[in-house]
XYZ file of C-alpha atoms in Angstrom:
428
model
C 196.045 159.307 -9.175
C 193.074 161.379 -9.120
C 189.770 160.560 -7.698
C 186.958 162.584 -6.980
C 183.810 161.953 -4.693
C 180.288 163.842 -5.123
C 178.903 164.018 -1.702
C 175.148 164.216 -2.083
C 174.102 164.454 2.054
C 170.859 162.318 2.506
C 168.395 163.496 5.057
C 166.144 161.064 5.464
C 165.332 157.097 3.418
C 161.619 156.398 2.068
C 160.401 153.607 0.708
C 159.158 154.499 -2.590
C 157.635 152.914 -6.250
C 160.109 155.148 -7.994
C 163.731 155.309 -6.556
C 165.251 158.991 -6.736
C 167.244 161.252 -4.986
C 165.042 164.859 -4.616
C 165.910 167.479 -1.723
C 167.998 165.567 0.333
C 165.822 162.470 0.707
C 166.612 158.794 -0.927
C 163.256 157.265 -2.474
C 163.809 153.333 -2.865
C 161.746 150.451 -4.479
C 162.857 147.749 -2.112
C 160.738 145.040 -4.540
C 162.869 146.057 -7.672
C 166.466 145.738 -5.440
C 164.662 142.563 -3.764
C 164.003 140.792 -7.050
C 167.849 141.309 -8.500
C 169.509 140.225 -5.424
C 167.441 136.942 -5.170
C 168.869 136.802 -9.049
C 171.916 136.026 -6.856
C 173.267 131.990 -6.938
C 172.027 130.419 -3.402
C 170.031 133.020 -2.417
C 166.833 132.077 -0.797
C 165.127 134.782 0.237
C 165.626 138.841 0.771
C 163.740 141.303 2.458
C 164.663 144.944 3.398
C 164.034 147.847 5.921
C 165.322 150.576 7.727
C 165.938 152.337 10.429
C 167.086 155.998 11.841
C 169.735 157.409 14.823
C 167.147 157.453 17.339
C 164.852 154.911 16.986
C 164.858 152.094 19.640
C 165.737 149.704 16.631
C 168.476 146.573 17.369
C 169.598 145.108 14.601
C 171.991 141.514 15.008
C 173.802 139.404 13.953
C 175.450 142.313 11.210
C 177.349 140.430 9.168
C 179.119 144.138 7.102
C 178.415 147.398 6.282
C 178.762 148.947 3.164
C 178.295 152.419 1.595
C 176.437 152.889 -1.379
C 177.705 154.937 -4.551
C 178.032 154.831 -7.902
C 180.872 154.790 -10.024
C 180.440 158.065 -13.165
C 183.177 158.409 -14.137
C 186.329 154.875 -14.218
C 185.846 151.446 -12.899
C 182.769 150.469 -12.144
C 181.480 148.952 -8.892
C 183.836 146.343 -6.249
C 186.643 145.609 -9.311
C 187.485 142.168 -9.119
C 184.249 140.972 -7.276
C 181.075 142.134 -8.647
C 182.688 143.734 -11.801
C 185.434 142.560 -14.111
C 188.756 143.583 -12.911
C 189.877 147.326 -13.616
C 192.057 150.440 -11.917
C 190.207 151.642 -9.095
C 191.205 155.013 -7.628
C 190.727 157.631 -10.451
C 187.656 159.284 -12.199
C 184.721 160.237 -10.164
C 181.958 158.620 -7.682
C 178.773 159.721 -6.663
C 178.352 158.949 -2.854
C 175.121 158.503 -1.053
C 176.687 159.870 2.297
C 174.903 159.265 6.114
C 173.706 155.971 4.565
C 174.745 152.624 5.015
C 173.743 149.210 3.721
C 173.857 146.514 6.932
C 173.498 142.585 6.148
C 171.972 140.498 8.568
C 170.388 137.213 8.336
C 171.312 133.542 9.250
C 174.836 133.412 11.636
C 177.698 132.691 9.280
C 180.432 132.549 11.865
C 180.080 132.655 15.793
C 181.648 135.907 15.558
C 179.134 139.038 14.358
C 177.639 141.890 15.616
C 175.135 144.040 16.616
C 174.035 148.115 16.131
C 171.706 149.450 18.465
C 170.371 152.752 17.063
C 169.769 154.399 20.695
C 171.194 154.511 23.904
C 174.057 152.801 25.603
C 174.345 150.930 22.477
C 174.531 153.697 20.011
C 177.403 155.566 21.943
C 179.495 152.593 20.728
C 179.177 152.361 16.899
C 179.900 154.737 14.584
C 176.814 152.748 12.628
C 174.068 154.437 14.916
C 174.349 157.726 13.227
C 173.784 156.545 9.866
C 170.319 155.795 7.834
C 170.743 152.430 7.696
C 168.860 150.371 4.812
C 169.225 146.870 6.737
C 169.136 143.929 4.001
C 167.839 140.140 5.566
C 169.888 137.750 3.510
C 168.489 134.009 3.601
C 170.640 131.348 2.232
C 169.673 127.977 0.676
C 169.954 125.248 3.186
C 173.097 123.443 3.209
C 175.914 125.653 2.577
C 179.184 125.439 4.126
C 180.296 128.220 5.927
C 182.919 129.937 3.024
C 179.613 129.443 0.429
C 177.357 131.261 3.018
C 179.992 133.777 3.844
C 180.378 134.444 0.132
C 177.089 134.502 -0.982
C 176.191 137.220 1.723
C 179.370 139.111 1.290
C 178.117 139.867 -2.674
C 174.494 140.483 -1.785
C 175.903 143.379 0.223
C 177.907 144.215 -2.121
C 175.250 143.937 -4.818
C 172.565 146.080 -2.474
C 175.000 148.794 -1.867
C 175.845 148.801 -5.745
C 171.717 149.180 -6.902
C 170.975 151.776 -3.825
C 173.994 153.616 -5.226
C 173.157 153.496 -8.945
C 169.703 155.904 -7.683
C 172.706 159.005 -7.272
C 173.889 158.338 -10.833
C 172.419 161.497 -12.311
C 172.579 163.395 -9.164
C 174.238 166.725 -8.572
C 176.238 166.349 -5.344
C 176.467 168.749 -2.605
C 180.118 168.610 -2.282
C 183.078 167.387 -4.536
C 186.009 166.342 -2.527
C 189.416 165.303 -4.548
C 191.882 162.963 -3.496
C 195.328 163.358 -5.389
C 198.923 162.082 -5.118
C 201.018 161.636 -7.812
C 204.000 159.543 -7.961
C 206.547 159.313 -5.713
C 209.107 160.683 -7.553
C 206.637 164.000 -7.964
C 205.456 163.980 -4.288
C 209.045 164.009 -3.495
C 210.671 166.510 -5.608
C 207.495 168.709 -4.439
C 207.952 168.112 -0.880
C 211.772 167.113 -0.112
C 211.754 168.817 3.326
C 208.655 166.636 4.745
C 209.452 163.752 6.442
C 207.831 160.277 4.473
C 205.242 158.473 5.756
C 203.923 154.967 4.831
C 200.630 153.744 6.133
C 200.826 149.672 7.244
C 197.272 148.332 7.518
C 197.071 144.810 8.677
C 194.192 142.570 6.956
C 193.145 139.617 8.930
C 193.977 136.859 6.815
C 193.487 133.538 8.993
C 190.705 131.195 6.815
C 187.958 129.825 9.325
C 185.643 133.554 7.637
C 188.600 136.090 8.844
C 189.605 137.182 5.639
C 190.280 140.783 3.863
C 190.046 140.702 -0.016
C 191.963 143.081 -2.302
C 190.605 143.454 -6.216
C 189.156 140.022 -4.923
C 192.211 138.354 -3.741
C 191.830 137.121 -0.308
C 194.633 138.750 1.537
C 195.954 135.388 2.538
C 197.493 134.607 -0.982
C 199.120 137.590 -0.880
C 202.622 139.488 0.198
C 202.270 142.720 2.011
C 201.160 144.946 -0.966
C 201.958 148.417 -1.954
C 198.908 150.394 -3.271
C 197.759 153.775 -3.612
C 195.479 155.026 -0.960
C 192.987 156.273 -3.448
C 192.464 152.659 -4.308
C 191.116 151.915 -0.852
C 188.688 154.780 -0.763
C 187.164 153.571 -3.889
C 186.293 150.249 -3.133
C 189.679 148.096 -3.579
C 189.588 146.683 -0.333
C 186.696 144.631 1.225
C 185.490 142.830 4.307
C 185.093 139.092 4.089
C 186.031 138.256 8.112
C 183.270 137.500 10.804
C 185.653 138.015 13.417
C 185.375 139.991 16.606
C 182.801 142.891 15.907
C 183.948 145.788 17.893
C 187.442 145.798 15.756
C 186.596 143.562 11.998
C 186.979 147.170 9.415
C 183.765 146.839 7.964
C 183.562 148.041 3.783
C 182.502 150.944 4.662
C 185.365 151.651 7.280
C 187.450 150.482 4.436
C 185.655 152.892 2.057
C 186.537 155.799 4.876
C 189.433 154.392 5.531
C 189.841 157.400 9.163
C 193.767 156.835 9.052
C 194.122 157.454 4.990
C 191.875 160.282 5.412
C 193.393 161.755 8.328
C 196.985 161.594 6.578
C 195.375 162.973 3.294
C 194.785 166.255 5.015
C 198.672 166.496 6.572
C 200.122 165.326 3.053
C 201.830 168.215 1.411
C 201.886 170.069 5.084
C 203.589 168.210 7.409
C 204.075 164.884 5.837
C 204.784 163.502 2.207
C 202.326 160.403 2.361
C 203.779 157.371 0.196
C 201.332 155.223 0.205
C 199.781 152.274 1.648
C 201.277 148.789 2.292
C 198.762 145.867 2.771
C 199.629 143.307 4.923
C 198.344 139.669 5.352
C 198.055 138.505 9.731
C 198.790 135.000 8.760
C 198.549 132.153 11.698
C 201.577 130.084 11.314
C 204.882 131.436 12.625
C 206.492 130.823 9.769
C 204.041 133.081 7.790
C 204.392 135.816 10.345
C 207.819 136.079 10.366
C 208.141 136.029 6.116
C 204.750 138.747 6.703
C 206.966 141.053 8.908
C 209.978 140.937 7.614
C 208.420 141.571 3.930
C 206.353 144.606 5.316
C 210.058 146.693 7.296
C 211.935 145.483 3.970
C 209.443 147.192 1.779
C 208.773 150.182 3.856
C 212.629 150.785 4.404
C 212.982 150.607 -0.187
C 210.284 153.515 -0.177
C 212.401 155.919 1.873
C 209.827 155.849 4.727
C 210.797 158.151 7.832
C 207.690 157.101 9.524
C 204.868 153.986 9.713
C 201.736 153.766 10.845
C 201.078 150.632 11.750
C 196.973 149.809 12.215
C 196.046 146.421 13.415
C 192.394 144.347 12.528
C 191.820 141.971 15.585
C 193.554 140.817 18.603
C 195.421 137.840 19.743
C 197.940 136.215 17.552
C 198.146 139.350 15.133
C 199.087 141.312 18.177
C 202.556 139.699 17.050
C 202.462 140.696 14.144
C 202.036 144.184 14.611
C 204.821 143.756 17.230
C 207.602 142.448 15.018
C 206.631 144.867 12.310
C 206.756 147.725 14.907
C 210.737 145.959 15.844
C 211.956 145.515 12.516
C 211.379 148.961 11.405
C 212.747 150.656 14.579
C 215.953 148.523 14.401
C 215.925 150.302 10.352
C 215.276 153.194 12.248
C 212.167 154.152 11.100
C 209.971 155.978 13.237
C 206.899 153.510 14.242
C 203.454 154.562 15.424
C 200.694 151.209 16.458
C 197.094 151.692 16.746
C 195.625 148.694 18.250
C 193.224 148.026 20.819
C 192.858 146.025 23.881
C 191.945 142.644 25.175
C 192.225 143.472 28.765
C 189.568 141.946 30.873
C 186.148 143.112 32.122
C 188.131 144.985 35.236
C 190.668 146.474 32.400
C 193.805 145.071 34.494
C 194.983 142.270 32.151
C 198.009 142.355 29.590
C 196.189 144.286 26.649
C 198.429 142.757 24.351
C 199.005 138.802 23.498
C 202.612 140.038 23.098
C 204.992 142.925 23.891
C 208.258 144.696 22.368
C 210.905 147.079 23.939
C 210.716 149.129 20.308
C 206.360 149.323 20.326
C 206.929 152.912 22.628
C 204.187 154.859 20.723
C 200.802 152.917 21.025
C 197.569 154.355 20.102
C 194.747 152.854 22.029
C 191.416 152.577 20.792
C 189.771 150.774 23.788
C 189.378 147.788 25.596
C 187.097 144.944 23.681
C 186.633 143.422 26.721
C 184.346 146.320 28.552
C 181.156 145.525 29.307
C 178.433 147.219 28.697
C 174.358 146.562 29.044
C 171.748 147.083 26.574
C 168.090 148.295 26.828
C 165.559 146.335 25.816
C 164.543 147.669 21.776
C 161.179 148.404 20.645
C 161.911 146.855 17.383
C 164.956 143.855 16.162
C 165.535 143.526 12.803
C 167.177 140.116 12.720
C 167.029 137.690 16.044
C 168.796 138.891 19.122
C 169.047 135.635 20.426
C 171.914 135.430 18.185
C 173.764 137.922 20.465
C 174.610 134.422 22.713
C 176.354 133.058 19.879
C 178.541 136.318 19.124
C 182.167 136.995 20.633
C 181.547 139.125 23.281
C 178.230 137.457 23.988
C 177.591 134.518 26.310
C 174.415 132.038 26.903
C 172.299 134.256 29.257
C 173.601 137.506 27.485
C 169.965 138.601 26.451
C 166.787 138.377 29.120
C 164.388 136.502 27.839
C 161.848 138.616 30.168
C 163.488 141.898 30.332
C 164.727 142.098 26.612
C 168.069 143.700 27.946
C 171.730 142.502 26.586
C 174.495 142.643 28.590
C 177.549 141.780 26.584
C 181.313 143.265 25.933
C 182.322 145.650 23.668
C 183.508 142.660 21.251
C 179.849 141.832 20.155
C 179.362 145.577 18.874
C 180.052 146.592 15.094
C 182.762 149.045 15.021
C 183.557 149.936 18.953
C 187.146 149.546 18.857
C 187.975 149.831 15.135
C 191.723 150.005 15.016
C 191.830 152.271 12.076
C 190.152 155.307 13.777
C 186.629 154.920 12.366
C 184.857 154.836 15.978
C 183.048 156.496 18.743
C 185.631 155.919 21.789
C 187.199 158.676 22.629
C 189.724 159.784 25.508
C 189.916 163.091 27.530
C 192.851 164.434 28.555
C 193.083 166.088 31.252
């Protein structure tokens, strides 16, 4: 498969009566995107802003985060959910990169988060760098939960799709090209390099903590080969409201860190298979049929080497155990990233559950640090909300002072388990 991506590097986001991209900067009529996504079944009302890195802007609850682009050349749009069903991963896509789309709007689930876009806040999410076009989704009243999930899931998706369509006719800046061919070719090219697969557990537990592939929720599914390409283009979405710091977001999906970071060793020091998707079911049953499904199919494609990334903590910290044990006892090579659950003080078990074989463990930070907010000049949504987020707690914000003091859970991104962060470690 071969899929190319025209970078065109925005500067800055103006609202505008005619929406263009010209020198660098996006021009958007909000009232034209407004009036299609209130087109949308059980949509109430929609309004849109933005905001910049630097501006003393909170924005809560998030609900995902999307990156716009347009499809040129192949399938068209999120295949499966807001387009008929197609091949995703070839042709080429025109990318509106340092821009993001952010939802917001009436809770779904007790569990979303905020973006502050200064401060201590901004060291924390990747989504404080970006020009973020923030979209206020309002739902008509009584919807369960799953309808109000799914109806501001596709406004998202919808928003990111119209703010994309503006690059259509745009030269980029930069083409990148993602290719891997079969695996008979990318092993009879590289028969020396040892073969890496790429595990990346969906949550997959009902209750709004569900991944969806081509539109299947990940919980009807067995772990799933596909070709990485497919994720970068859109093939893989957000539907969860679980824990912020660590739910992969669509656009973490869309820059998948781990597929990109194994992209640039393929060929050199690897020969990267592919990518197996893998359901974190809740009963024990479904874990162990998960698991043994995921080693089985990774020990059939030859694999010398997994990568095993994790999405939430708790029971999936199984899981990513028993995959981890299963493939070692195959003896292939296992690498977990994961992060941590360890307590405000950072001296609990980081882990619901452990494993003699889980020796190499990437940590990407403890969702349980706590960390205190400055009061914002301007919130784009309510951050009252922030009491009724994990991580947050009643008393979290001050009424008088406007501060937040909440953990790391409560904040979009902190501890993504695929790479796509801001934590870092020094060694020294």
């Amino acid at each position: 498969m071969k899929l190319e991506q025209g970078m065109i590097y925005v500067k800055d986001v103006v609202f505008s009566d005619a929406s263009k991209v010209e020198n660098g900067i996006l021009y958007v009529n909000k009232e034209e995107i407004i009036q299609k996504l209130e087109e949308i079944p059980h949509i109430k009302e929609i309004s849109i802003d933005f905001t910049k890195p630097g501006e003393k802007t909170r924005i809560v609850p998030v609900k995902d985060v999307i990156e716009p682009r347009v499809k040129v050349e192949g399938t068209k749009g999120f295949a499966g959910v807001t387009t008929e069903v197609g091949q995703l991963g070839t042709g080429r896509v025109n990318v509106l990169k340092n821009v993001a789309v952010v939802t917001i709007g009436d809770i779904v689930g007790f569990q979303e988060g905020v973006i502050d876009m200064w401060g201590e806040g901004a060291k924390w999410t990747p989504f404080s760098k970006t020009l973020n076009i923030v979209v206020d989704i309002k739902v008509e009243e009584g919807l369960k939960p799953h309808e109000h999930e799914t109806t501001v899931r596709l406004a998202g998706l919808k928003a990111s799709e119209l703010i994309g369509e503006i690059a259509k006719d745009s030269s980029p800046d930069e083409v990148k090209t993602y290719e891997i061919g079969t695996m008979a070719e990318e092993n009879k090219k590289y028969p020396d390099l040892p073969k890496v697969v790429y595990v990346e557990m969906l949550i997959s537990q009902g209750l709004l903590h569900d991944g969806y592939i081509y539109g299947v929720n990940s919980q009807q599914i067995l772990p799933t080969l596909i070709h990485p390409n497919e994720e970068l283009d859109g093939a893989v979405i957000s539907g969860n409201c679980v824990a912020a710091c660590d739910k992969i977001t669509t656009y973490q999906h869309q820059n998948n860190a781990v597929i990109e970071e194994l992209y640039k060793r393929h060929g050199k020091e690897i020969n990267f298979l592919g990518v197996v998707l893998t359901p974190e079911l809740t009963t024990l049953e479904g874990k162990f049929r998960t698991c043994d499904y995921t080693a089985k199919l990774c020990y059939t494609l030859g694999a010398d080497g997994v990568i095993v990334s994790e999405e939430g903590y708790g029971n999936p910290d199984s899981d990513l155990v028993m995959i981890c044990s299963r493939l070692e006892k195959l003896g292939v090579k296992t690498v977990l990233i994961t992060d941590e659950c360890a307590g405000w003080d950072g001296m609990s078990q980081p882990l619901a559950d452990v494993s003699k074989e889980a020796i190499a463990v990437v940590s990407t930070g403890n969702v349980s640090h706590v960390v205190e907010l400055e009061k914002a000049d301007r919130v784009l949504g309510n951050e009252m909300a922030i009491e009724n987020l994990a991580g947050g707690w009643a008393g979290s914000c001050d009424k008088e002072t406007g501060k937040i003091k909440c953990e790391l859970n409560a904040v979009i991104g902190a501890t993504s388990e695929i790479g796509y962060h801001n934590a870092t470690i020094e060694l020294k």
